[in-house]
Amino acid sequence: MTVHPAFSVIFLTTLIGVGQGLFLALYTGQVYALFHVLSAQGDRQFYAVGSMIALAFLIAGLVSSFFHLGHPERAWRSAAQWRTSWLSREVIVLPGFMACVFGYGVAHYFGWNVPLFTLGETLQVDLIMLIGAAGTLLCFALFVSTGMIYACLRFLQEWHTPLTVINFILLGGASGFALAAGYAALAAPALTGFYAKWALIITVLAFVSRSASLVRNHKLKPKSTLQSAIGIRHNVIAQKSQGFMGGSFNTREFFHGKSAAMLRSVKWLFIALTFGLPFVFLTWGLSSSNPGLLLMAFFVQYAGLIAERWFFFAQANHPQNLYYQTVS
Amino acid sequence: MTQLALVIDLNVCVGCHACVTNCKEWNTSGMAGPLSDFNPYGADPTGTFLNRVQTFEVGTFPNTETVHFPKSCLHCEEPPCVPVCPTGASYKRKEDGIVLVDYDKCIGCKYCSWACPYGVREIDEKQKVMKKCTLCVDRIYDMGLPEKERKPACVLACPTSARLFGDVHDPESAVSVAIRESSGYPLMPEWGTKPSNHYLPRRKTQLRIHDDELVRADNPLKKERLLPKPDKSEPSLDDVTSW
Amino acid sequence: MSAEIQFDNHDKQEVKNTTCYMCACRCGIRVTLRGGEVRYIQGNPDHPLNQGVICAKGSSGIMKQYSPARLTVPLRRKPGSERGANEFEAISWDEAFSMMEERLAHIRATDPKKFALFTGRDQMQALTGLFAKQFGTPNYAAHGGFCSVNMAAGMIYTIGGSFWEFGGPDLDRAKLFVMIGTAEDHHSNPMKIALSKFKRNGGRFISINPVRTGYSAIADEWVPIRPGTDGALLLALNHEIIRQGLYDREFLVQYSNAAELVNLNDASSEFGMFVRTEVPEEEGCFDPQNKLWWDRNSDKPVVTHTAGADPFLLGEFKLKDGTPLKPAFQLLQDRVKDYTPEWAEGITGIPATTIRRLAHEMGVTARDQRIELPIAWTDTWGKEHETVTGNPVAFHAMRGLAAHSNGFQTIRSLAILMSLLGTIDRPGGFRHKVPFPRPIPPCAKTPKGPEGVRPNTPLDGMALGWPAEPDDLFVDEKGDPVRIDKAFSWEHPLAVHGLMHNVITNAWRGDPYSIDTLLIFMSNMAWNSTMNTVSVRDMLNDKREDGEYKIPFLIVCDAFHSEMTAFADLVLPDTSYLERHDVMSILDRPISEFDGPVDAVRIPIVPPKGDCKPFQEVLIELGTRLKLPAFTQKDGARKYRDYPDFIVNYETEPGSGIGFLAGWRGKGGEKTMRGEPNPRQWEMYAQNGGFFHHELPRSYQYMRNWNQGYLEWAQRNRITRYAEPISIHIYSEVLQKFRLAAQGKTDGRQPPQHLKKRIETYFDPLPFYYETLESQLTDTQKYPLNAITQRPMAMYHSWDSQNAWLRQIHAHNFLFVNPKTAAAQGIADGGWMWAESMHGKVRCMCRFSEAVEPGTVWTWNAIGKAAGAWGLDADANEAKKGFLLNHLIGEELPAHDAGAHLSNSDPITGQAGWFDVRVRIYPAGPEEPQHTSPQFEPLKPVPGMAQKRPNWFAFFAGKGDWK
Ligand SMILES: Nc1nc2c(c(=O)[nH]1)N[C@H]1C(S)=C(S)[C@@H](COP(=O)(O)OP(=O)(O)OC[C@H]3O[C@@H](n4cnc5c(=O)[nH]c(N)nc54)[C@H](O)[C@@H]3O)O[C@H]1N2
Ligand SMILES: Nc1nc2c(c(=O)[nH]1)N[C@H]1C(S)=C(S)[C@@H](COP(=O)(O)OP(=O)(O)OC[C@H]3O[C@@H](n4cnc5c(=O)[nH]c(N)nc54)[C@H](O)[C@@H]3O)O[C@H]1N2
Ligand code: SF4
Ligand code: SF4
Ligand code: SF4
Ligand code: SF4
Ligand code: SF4
Ligand SMILES: [Mo]
């Protein structure tokens, strides 16, 4: 009945989500430290390697996205329509963001922390901070772009809501912070608690907002009907032939061919994997500071996100499907 | 401003698919082509077509209507497929409102097809670019063709002339007149895409027979009665005169 | 495609006109070539038939041309391999010709009937028929017997013309149009053009059909009917029209035999015959004007059409000698008296009120909306008419009526209804197309007995003809058939198109005799044009005790790797329609228009693929080698260089001026219809877009059965021998003659004992309704449903599955079932199910449909395929999910009083009763495989075919990848 999820896109959105979240975690940690909310800082190495991990996720996402393109060699063209296309915007923001993450890591590595200027009384701003700030901005821009790619399609009613963008931010954030917690447990134990707590908080928030979208979608009534699709007012209309029998792009792209039961299982699976289990692992990991548990939390959550993203696509009901119901 | 479009008359469309294969035939060897087919001689053959004809049943027996329903790109006035395209490969022509894809720019990201509620864009799985009805832009402006033939292939092919072609912004055009006078309507108006293609609904001709029409004076059965002949015993002039 | 619009480079393209043959409609097409490859096929805008439009099949001609199923070399069954195993070796044409020449020469010199030539969906019956006649075999027919012969015979024996290619509804002027049992028909594009104009002009369109698809979809009213019961409906309509006095009295009186007096002295051998003024030997095949009316004015019998006379249509009279008489119309009224709408409701499932309303709509429209055209004309009695008038009610009917074993009488009921309404060859009604109308029945006759078949001698008569009486039958002194298909025998006396569907079974059984060589041209007799397909395939392979095949030699001429070719001993690869010369001749199934004769040609557009050869050339060559008189000089030397040469120079008789083509005859092309051969005739056709259209003067375009001008024009042009009026046979003496013979009332030939009852019953001179033979002999409790097929508009029989575009539209087929009917059996929408008749069963998939009458299940015709045929992979949808209904249909009736091996056909015409089959349906078990059954051993490609097929196909003409 519904959109056929493409794994390239599932991986693209989840992987860059992790990268974005991880970067945000790193930068947040640094900012907290700057404000002395957080005491101990990780060393340069920690941030540098952390940034590279984030970058690796971003690159993996980018690479994965190429599999989605018919003509990856022309991918550069996709930056052209930033004025109207969220996809184009994503394509522009993503490399910018990646550059920032890279720069951020490099800056940490080389310790470019000579204060450039001072904000207010005490806030000494160095290059790292600046790059980080720019990165954060682009990171949110990227979240918004990615989310808006889906949220802007008004007749994909399941997606056409601010919740889509919020979910992208929170889910990316949660998985990034979870990864950061695991990573910190290995490389900068002092930061573990901070990341893990935030990971917990964001996971809970994400649970709330994702649940909200599930509830919303459940209540949705399709605006388009067979009646409006073919312009005939009658209660009983049934398609007898879609005009071809061996399938077409329209039947492959927008139908996953899976049963409603399977869809339901995936829903419960992703709720458990994305929210339930990570919550348990994070709490447990937090109390025991066991890197294994925290990493477990991340991996489980990431697996959950794949299921979540699959479900996100699969649940979307494309009005075009009204036209592709029956062969004969 | 010109907006070229098709108007499809469901009142006469018999679902013959001429418009489907003629479209394929014209376009596969034209600027929109080739339109590739996968497994052409195997299981589940599937290929790129720019126009499809579907069949719907409306109502229940015996009050069933069978509706044949051709559909190609509707060349929306507010085409949601265009702004989302990241490369600018999808565009709407200013001069005539035709929505086209520039294959040289298209990266095959399929995003535009997600943005079209009508399911009329099809990626060519071999050429990996998005394809759709071009309104036969390489016919309608081809000065090398006789003027009568500067029309979309599907329009020329259609045996019932269920497909009208013209400028829906010109109130005097045949398509505008048809939309106006035969209650032409757009598909899925709820999305504000303002499709340029319109559909004309079924129209029924009824015949009402009044009872008095069945009993008319010139009923031929009356002729079959024997011509009235008086009985021989009835009086006649023979009885009263003697010339 | 780039942002810049690129146009075709017309200077680098070639454009040629020819005639389509993606189906038998024969539209004019215009083919554009680029780099020698077909770039575009469009309708020829100047062609009178299709006026520029084209259909789905015509538009897919490219995919036929480049189909991987094409046969490209002559093939011989591999020595040592079994027939049907599809193992062949390539041979040269020389070898093929020698094989055929040797075999056929021997047969011709000994017993010519041992050679049988049967042809399918071709349109070259004039040539194939000529060849068979010259060869001297009676065993020739085209596909008409299994197609729609009831439609041809039922109407031609009644009004002298028919639907199909012979005539049609005048939708330009009709106000009410009633279409019965038609899905697509031969006149595909013209019908669509006309139908849409008709609807746009506000005409009212009613469709009577168990199923609502295609044309019926756009009908203003759909009248669902139970299959096989239209006879009841039509008789009830006749009843109501007569009861209400809504018939056109004047028309019936003047132009039909309604007022003619029938002898009702049942002691007489003339019982049921018209009384005649004098009874000399009647010469010629026309109705002499020697019958009687009972004049109202003088109250006396008078010769018909006596000036000033006005005959009774109703009443009872007595001749001076006491002979009781009734006008034919009175007999008709007696006949339909009990055929009330209420009676018909029970049979047809159509409410009586609807039937009555339909009758009133027809009658009132015909009466009150009369058309009068300012066209003066003269009738055959010399009377001048200032105008042509018409009653604007038009009908069209096809196989929904024809393909039933009660079809002939049903179609007579329709022809009579049309006549009662006064709509024959009048504006707004039915219109003939040249060379129709014909005398009733037409003049052509077969030999009358076995003496017509002699070694080394052409057949003494036509292989197919139009019997007017029992003496015209083609039987031996015992009354047994001379033809292998038993046409023109007592089993099927009026089998005017033969019974191709029984040839294989009869030849296999040796009943009436065995044959040696069977040549099948363009017919898939091992699949979709055969009934009882599984058994017939076995018969083709069956051997006698001595190891020889029961049908010793099988030649198949096909252009594609069809199911049939697998059974051949010799395969002759034909060209495609874009590769050959061909003619659509008036000697054949014409493509004429209402306004006058049309014929057309095909000219080669592209060179033949591989070593294939047009069958036309094969026949000319074989005829020459066998020294058949028509193809050789007196001294036996070759007469025609090739087929184009034959077409130009052949005359039906030396100096007749009649040839295959009617246009541009005479030395310089100055004559039409008749004239000496014109050596430049082909060029002239090509210059005119490939067709010839002669518009008759307006005064010759209507009332042609009785139009002196037209009939004399036809006579002068040798379209007919006689310019006599062709009176409508409301009452059929022809049928009565057979009945009298069966009753033993005449001295001539009489039917064998076991068929007497059958002849007496069905040869009723007035139409009557009876249940189809199959239903009479089926346990209809057990098999409660009717199963029928219909044509999809985008597929032609079996031959389009090789078409990469068309097969995407119909890759496999479902059985359409009314949801109520399916639910009663627990069958799910889309689920696998069985359909079973008393002859066999098939597994198939179900599709619910509200557009089918609940007592009917139906499917698209000929979509299912044998695995591996048609250049398809063995797992193609056609073979896995597609199914063939033919497995359920018997070619013979179960044994009953009239015999054990009677054809499952109309007892009068031998029309195959495709749509008579009764079935039951039930779900397939969950453990059953999800594919159709029966399955067949997959065929492998044969030599000369592409051995591997592409996964991807991206056709772009002019690139040269498709050679
Ligand atoms: N169940 C059921 N069966 C039916 C019918 C039905 O309604 N229901 N309809 C019946 C009727 S009306 C008909 S007419 C028959 C038709 O049945 P067929 O006469 O068997 O028609 P086709 O299947 O088209 O087969 C014609 C053959 O011609 C070959 N062919 C195509 N083009 C050419 C060419 O250019 N040259 C040569 N030499 N061969 C060529 C094809 O490959 C094919 O093998 O089917 C009959 N069968
Ligand atoms: N596209 C395409 N065109 C074709 C062909 C093809 O294969 N494809 N074949 C050609 C040939 S050979 C032929 S003979 C013609 C045949 O042309 P049609 O006569 O149109 O043939 P069918 O498709 O058999 O249609 C039979 C119709 O009759 C209906 N029917 C069946 N039984 C009954 C009945 O008892 N009563 C009534 N009222 N209706 C009934 C069926 O539902 C169906 O709609 O088509 C020709 N044209
Ligand atoms: S129909 Fe679809 S593809 Fe065509 S213009 Fe409208 S939205 Fe775009
Ligand atoms: S598939 Fe091509 S046309 Fe469509 S959005 Fe992507 S780049 Fe644009
Ligand atoms: S206008 Fe041209 S491209 Fe569009 S559907 Fe018609 S034939 Fe196809
Ligand atoms: S060609 Fe015309 S009649 Fe046939 S399906 Fe297309 S629109 Fe309908
Ligand atoms: S109706 Fe038949 S002849 Fe005419 S274009 Fe179609 S396939 Fe060709
Ligand atoms: Mo047929």
Tab-separated table of C-alpha atoms in Angstrom, chain B residues 127-241:
chain	number	residue	atom	x	y	z
B	127	GLN	CA	18.864	5.059	-18.868
B	128	LYS	CA	18.406	5.983	-15.201
B	129	VAL	CA	16.685	9.249	-15.807
B	130	MET	CA	13.172	10.349	-15.038
B	131	LYS	CA	10.730	10.227	-17.936
B	132	LYS	CA	7.258	11.511	-18.405
B	133	CYS	CA	4.825	12.746	-20.993
B	134	THR	CA	6.377	15.527	-23.030
B	135	LEU	CA	3.119	16.519	-24.684
B	136	CYS	CA	5.061	15.397	-27.721
B	137	VAL	CA	6.911	18.658	-27.783
B	138	ASP	CA	8.997	17.224	-30.625
B	139	ARG	CA	5.878	16.837	-32.778
B	140	ILE	CA	3.749	19.812	-31.981
B	141	TYR	CA	6.387	22.338	-33.010
B	142	ASP	CA	7.942	20.332	-35.816
B	143	MET	CA	7.539	22.486	-38.907
B	144	GLY	CA	8.637	19.491	-40.946
B	145	LEU	CA	5.289	17.863	-40.229
B	146	PRO	CA	2.084	18.852	-41.963
B	147	GLU	CA	0.142	21.224	-39.741
B	148	LYS	CA	-2.637	18.714	-39.105
B	149	GLU	CA	-0.102	16.324	-37.664
B	150	ARG	CA	1.495	18.771	-35.281
B	151	LYS	CA	-0.341	17.151	-32.437
B	152	PRO	CA	0.644	14.646	-29.796
B	153	ALA	CA	0.964	11.097	-31.063
B	154	CYS	CA	-1.696	9.832	-28.681
B	155	VAL	CA	-4.169	12.421	-29.924
B	156	LEU	CA	-3.648	11.481	-33.548
B	157	ALA	CA	-3.877	7.797	-32.767
B	158	CYS	CA	-6.997	7.808	-30.602
B	159	PRO	CA	-9.733	6.120	-32.626
B	160	THR	CA	-12.541	7.713	-30.663
B	161	SER	CA	-10.910	11.148	-30.613
B	162	ALA	CA	-11.320	11.017	-26.863
B	163	ARG	CA	-8.134	13.055	-26.567
B	164	LEU	CA	-8.302	16.739	-27.298
B	165	PHE	CA	-5.219	18.909	-27.357
B	166	GLY	CA	-4.908	22.650	-27.062
B	167	ASP	CA	-4.387	25.740	-24.965
B	168	VAL	CA	-6.524	25.682	-21.849
B	169	HIS	CA	-5.765	29.350	-21.229
B	170	ASP	CA	-7.325	30.390	-24.472
B	171	PRO	CA	-11.021	30.559	-23.682
B	172	GLU	CA	-11.866	30.099	-27.350
B	173	SER	CA	-9.860	26.918	-27.837
B	174	ALA	CA	-11.638	23.632	-28.389
B	175	VAL	CA	-10.259	22.303	-25.137
B	176	SER	CA	-11.508	25.265	-23.120
B	177	VAL	CA	-14.908	25.027	-24.722
B	178	ALA	CA	-15.051	21.327	-23.964
B	179	ILE	CA	-14.078	21.889	-20.340
B	180	ARG	CA	-16.651	24.629	-20.009
B	181	GLU	CA	-19.514	22.985	-21.784
B	182	SER	CA	-19.005	19.386	-20.812
B	183	SER	CA	-18.116	19.934	-17.169
B	184	GLY	CA	-14.430	19.153	-17.494
B	185	TYR	CA	-12.697	18.536	-14.190
B	186	PRO	CA	-9.156	18.152	-12.838
B	187	LEU	CA	-7.858	15.196	-10.848
B	188	MET	CA	-7.227	15.444	-7.102
B	189	PRO	CA	-8.068	19.125	-6.865
B	190	GLU	CA	-7.381	18.894	-3.129
B	191	TRP	CA	-3.668	19.419	-3.594
B	192	GLY	CA	-3.799	22.682	-5.411
B	193	THR	CA	-1.577	21.408	-8.182
B	194	LYS	CA	-3.989	22.802	-10.755
B	195	PRO	CA	-3.581	20.124	-13.372
B	196	SER	CA	-3.829	21.485	-16.879
B	197	ASN	CA	-5.151	18.227	-18.289
B	198	HIS	CA	-8.848	17.838	-17.684
B	199	TYR	CA	-11.327	15.004	-17.907
B	200	LEU	CA	-14.807	15.098	-19.353
B	201	PRO	CA	-17.345	12.950	-17.505
B	202	ARG	CA	-19.775	10.375	-18.823
B	203	ARG	CA	-22.937	11.831	-20.289
B	204	LYS	CA	-26.038	9.745	-20.846
B	205	THR	CA	-28.593	9.933	-23.573
B	206	GLN	CA	-32.036	8.784	-22.502
B	207	LEU	CA	-35.152	8.283	-24.496
B	208	ARG	CA	-38.569	8.884	-23.044
B	209	ILE	CA	-41.537	7.337	-24.736
B	210	HIS	CA	-44.977	8.610	-23.944
B	211	ASP	CA	-47.800	6.138	-23.830
B	212	ASP	CA	-49.704	7.921	-26.537
B	213	GLU	CA	-46.838	7.371	-28.916
B	214	LEU	CA	-47.517	3.669	-28.792
B	215	VAL	CA	-51.126	3.893	-29.919
B	216	ARG	CA	-51.152	5.941	-33.039
B	217	ALA	CA	-53.702	6.226	-35.753
B	218	ASP	CA	-51.343	5.011	-38.427
B	219	ASN	CA	-50.738	1.744	-36.657
B	220	PRO	CA	-50.221	-0.688	-39.525
B	221	LEU	CA	-52.115	-3.401	-37.724
B	222	LYS	CA	-55.255	-1.491	-38.598
B	223	LYS	CA	-54.539	-2.071	-42.235
B	224	GLU	CA	-54.766	-5.783	-41.759
B	225	ARG	CA	-58.435	-5.683	-40.965
B	226	LEU	CA	-60.508	-6.825	-43.874
B	227	LEU	CA	-61.812	-3.881	-45.884
B	228	PRO	CA	-65.412	-3.414	-44.673
B	229	LYS	CA	-67.770	-5.139	-47.068
B	230	PRO	CA	-71.537	-4.849	-46.633
B	231	ASP	CA	-73.514	-7.989	-46.404
B	232	LYS	CA	-75.211	-8.975	-49.644
B	233	SER	CA	-78.559	-8.872	-47.919
B	234	GLU	CA	-78.148	-5.252	-46.891
B	235	PRO	CA	-80.319	-2.842	-48.846
B	236	SER	CA	-78.846	-1.318	-51.950
B	237	LEU	CA	-79.940	0.851	-54.822
B	238	ASP	CA	-80.800	-2.304	-56.703
B	239	ASP	CA	-83.772	-2.669	-54.506
B	240	VAL	CA	-85.208	0.767	-55.024
B	241	THR	CA	-84.587	1.778	-58.575
